[in-house]
PDB file of C-alpha atoms in Angstrom:
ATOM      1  CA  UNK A   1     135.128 -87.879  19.934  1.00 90.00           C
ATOM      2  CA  UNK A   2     137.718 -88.399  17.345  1.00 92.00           C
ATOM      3  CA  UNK A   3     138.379 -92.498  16.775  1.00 95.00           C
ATOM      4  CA  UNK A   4     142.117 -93.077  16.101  1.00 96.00           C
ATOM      5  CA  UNK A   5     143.674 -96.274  14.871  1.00 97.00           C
ATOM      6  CA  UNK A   6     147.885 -96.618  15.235  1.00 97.00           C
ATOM      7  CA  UNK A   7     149.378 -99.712  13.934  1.00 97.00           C
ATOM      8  CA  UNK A   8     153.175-100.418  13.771  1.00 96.00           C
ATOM      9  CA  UNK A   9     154.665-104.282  14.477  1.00 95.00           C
ATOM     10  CA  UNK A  10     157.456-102.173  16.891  1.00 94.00           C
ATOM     11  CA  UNK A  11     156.021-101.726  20.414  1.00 95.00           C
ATOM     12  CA  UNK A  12     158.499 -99.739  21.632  1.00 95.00           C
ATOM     13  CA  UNK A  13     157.948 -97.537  18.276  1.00 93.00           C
ATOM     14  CA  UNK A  14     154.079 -97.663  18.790  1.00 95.00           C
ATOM     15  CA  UNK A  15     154.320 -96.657  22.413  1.00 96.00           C
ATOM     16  CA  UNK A  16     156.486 -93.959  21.419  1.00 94.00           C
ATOM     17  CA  UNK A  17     153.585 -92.881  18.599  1.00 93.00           C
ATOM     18  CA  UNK A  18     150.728 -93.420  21.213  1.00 95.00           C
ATOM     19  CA  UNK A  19     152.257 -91.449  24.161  1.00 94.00           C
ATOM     20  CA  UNK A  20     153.418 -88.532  20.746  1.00 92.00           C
ATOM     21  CA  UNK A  21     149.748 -88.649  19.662  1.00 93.00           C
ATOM     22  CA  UNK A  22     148.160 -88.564  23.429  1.00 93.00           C
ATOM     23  CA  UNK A  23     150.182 -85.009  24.129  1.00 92.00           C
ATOM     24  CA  UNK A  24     149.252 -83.487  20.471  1.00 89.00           C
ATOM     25  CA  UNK A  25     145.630 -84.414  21.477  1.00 89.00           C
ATOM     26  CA  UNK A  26     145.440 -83.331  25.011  1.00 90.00           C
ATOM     27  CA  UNK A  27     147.708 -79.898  24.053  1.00 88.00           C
ATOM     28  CA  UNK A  28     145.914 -79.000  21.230  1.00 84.00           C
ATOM     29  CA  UNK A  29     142.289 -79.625  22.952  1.00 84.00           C
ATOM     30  CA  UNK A  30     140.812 -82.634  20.737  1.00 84.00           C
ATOM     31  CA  UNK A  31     138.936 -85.412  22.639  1.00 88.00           C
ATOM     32  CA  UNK A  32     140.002 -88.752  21.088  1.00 91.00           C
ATOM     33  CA  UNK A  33     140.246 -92.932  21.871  1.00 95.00           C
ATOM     34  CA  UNK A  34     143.295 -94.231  20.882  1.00 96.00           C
ATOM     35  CA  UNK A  35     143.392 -98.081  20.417  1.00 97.00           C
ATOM     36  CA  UNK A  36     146.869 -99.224  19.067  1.00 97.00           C
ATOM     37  CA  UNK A  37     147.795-102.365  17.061  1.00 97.00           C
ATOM     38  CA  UNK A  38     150.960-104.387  16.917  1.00 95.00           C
ATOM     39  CA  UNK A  39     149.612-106.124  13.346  1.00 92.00           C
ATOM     40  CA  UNK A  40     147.701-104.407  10.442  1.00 95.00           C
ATOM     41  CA  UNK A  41     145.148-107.760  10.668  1.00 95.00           C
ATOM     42  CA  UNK A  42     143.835-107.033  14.465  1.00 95.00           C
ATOM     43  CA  UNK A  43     143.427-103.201  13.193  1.00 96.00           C
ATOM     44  CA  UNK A  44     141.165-104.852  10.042  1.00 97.00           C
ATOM     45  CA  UNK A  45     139.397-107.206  12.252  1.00 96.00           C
ATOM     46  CA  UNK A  46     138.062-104.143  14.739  1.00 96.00           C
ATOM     47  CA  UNK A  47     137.490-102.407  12.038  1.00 95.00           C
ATOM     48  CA  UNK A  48     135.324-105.087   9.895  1.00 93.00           C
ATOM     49  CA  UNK A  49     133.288-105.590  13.480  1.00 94.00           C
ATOM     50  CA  UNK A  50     132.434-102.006  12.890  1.00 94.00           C
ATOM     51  CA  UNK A  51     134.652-100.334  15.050  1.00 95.00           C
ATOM     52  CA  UNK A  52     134.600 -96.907  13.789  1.00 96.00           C
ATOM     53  CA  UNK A  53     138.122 -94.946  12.836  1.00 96.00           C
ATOM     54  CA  UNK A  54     138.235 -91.764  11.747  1.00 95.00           C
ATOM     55  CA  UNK A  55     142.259 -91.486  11.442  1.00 95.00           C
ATOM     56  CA  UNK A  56     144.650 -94.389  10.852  1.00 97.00           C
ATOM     57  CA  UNK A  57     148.131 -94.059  11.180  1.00 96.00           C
ATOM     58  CA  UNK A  58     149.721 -96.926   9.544  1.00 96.00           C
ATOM     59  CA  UNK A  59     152.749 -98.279   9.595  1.00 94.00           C
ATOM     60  CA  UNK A  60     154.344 -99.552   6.167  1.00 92.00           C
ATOM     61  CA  UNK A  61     156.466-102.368   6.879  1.00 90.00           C
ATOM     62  CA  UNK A  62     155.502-104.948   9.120  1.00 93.00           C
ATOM     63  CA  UNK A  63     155.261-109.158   8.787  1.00 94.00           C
ATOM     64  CA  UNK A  64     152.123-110.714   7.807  1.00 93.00           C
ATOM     65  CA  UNK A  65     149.531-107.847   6.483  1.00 94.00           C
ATOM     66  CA  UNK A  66     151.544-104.638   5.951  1.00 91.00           C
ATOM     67  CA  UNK A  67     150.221-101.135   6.027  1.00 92.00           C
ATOM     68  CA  UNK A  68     149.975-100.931   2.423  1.00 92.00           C
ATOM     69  CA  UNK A  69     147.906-104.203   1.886  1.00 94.00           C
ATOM     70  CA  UNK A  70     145.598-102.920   5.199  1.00 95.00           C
ATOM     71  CA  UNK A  71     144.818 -99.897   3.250  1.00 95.00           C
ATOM     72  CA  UNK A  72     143.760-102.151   0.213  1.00 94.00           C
ATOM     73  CA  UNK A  73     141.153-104.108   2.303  1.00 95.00           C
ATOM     74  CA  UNK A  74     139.821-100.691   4.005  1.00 95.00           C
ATOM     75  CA  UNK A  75     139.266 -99.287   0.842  1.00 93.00           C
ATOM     76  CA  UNK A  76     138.009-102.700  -0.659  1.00 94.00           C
ATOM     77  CA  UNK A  77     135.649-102.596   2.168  1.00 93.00           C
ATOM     78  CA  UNK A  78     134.587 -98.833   2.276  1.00 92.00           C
ATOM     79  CA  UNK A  79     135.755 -98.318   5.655  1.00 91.00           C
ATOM     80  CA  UNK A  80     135.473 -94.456   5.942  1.00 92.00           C
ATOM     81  CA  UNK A  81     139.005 -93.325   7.685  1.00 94.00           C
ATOM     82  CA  UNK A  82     141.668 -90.808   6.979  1.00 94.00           C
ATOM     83  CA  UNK A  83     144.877 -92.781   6.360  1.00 96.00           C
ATOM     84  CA  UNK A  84     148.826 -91.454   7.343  1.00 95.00           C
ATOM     85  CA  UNK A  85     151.307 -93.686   6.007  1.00 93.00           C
ATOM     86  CA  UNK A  86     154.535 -93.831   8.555  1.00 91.00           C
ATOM     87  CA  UNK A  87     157.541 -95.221   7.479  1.00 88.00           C
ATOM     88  CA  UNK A  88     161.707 -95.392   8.162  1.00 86.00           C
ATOM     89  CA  UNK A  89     162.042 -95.429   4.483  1.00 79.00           C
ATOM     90  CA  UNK A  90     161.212 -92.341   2.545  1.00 78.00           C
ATOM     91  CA  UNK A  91     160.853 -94.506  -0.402  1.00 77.00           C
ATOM     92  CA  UNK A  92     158.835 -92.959  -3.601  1.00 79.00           C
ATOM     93  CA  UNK A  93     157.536 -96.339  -4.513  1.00 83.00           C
ATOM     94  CA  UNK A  94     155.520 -96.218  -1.195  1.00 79.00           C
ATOM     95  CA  UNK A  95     154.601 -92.997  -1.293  1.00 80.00           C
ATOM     96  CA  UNK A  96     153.177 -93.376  -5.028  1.00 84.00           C
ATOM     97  CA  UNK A  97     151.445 -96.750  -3.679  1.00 85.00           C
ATOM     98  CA  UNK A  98     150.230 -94.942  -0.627  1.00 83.00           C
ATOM     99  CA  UNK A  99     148.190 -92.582  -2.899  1.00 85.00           C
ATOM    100  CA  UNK A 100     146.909 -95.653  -5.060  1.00 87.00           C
ATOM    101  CA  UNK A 101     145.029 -96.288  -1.735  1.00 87.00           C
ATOM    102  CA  UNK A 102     144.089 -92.951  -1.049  1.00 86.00           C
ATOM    103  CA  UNK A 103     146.304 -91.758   1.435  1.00 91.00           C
ATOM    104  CA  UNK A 104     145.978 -88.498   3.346  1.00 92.00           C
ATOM    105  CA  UNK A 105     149.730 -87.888   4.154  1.00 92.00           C
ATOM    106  CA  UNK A 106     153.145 -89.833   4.381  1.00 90.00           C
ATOM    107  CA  UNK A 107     155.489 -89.421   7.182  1.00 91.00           C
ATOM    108  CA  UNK A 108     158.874 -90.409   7.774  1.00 89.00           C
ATOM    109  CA  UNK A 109     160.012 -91.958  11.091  1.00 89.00           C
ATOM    110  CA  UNK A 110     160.401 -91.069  13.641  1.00 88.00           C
ATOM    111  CA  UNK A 111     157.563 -88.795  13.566  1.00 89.00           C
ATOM    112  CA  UNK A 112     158.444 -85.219  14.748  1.00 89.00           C
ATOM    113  CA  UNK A 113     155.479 -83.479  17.067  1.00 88.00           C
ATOM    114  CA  UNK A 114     154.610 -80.846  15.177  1.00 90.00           C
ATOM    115  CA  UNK A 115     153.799 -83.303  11.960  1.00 91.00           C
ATOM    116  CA  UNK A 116     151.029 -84.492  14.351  1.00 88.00           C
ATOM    117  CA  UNK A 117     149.711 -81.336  15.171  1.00 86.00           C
ATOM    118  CA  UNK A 118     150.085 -80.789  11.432  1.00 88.00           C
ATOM    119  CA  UNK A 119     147.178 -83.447  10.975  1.00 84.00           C
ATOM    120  CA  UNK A 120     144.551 -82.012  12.765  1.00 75.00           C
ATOM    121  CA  UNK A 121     145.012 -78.143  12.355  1.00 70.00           C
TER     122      UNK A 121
END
């Protein structure tokens, strides 16, 4: 079963992401748990307690530890975990920092469906 992490510091946005990534899943046949964060450090505490994540969908921008500075610490920490930037901005200086921390892919909110399904086909 496929571990997914979402973390955004919008609930309204990460509901919206959640229910988005639920109906990708369920459509496209792929068994997952999806546990979603409102701040990057409750995602890095689960994680450090050895919750296992195989895809992390990370918001950029948020107060306290950003998406950017989360991705740091699970690289720091060897945290095995695919990693999707998502962000309002479509900012080059994030994407090129996003890659510094070995990102997988960078979308641009709102996330359309179909860059979902993108992800796991």
């Amino acid at each position: 079963m496929l571990q997914v992490g979402l973390c955004d510091d919008e609930p309204v946005l990460l509901d919206t992401l959640e229910e988005k990534v639920r109906r990708c899943f369920s459509e496209n046949l792929i068994f997952a748990e999806i546990q979603a964060f409102t701040g990057g450090q409750n995602l890095l505490y689960e994680a450090e307690d050895g919750k296992r994540f195989d895809l992390l969908l990370l918001d950029i921008e948020m107060p306290g530890m950003d998406g950017l500075e989360l991705a740091r610490c699970i690289r720091e920490q060897n945290i095995p975990a695919r990693l999707v930037f998502l962000s309002a901005y479509s900012d080059f200086e994030y994407a090129r920092k996003g890659i510094l921390y070995g990102a997988d892919d960078y979308l641009v909110k709102p996330v359309r469906y179909q860059e979902l399904v993108d992800l796991f086909t």
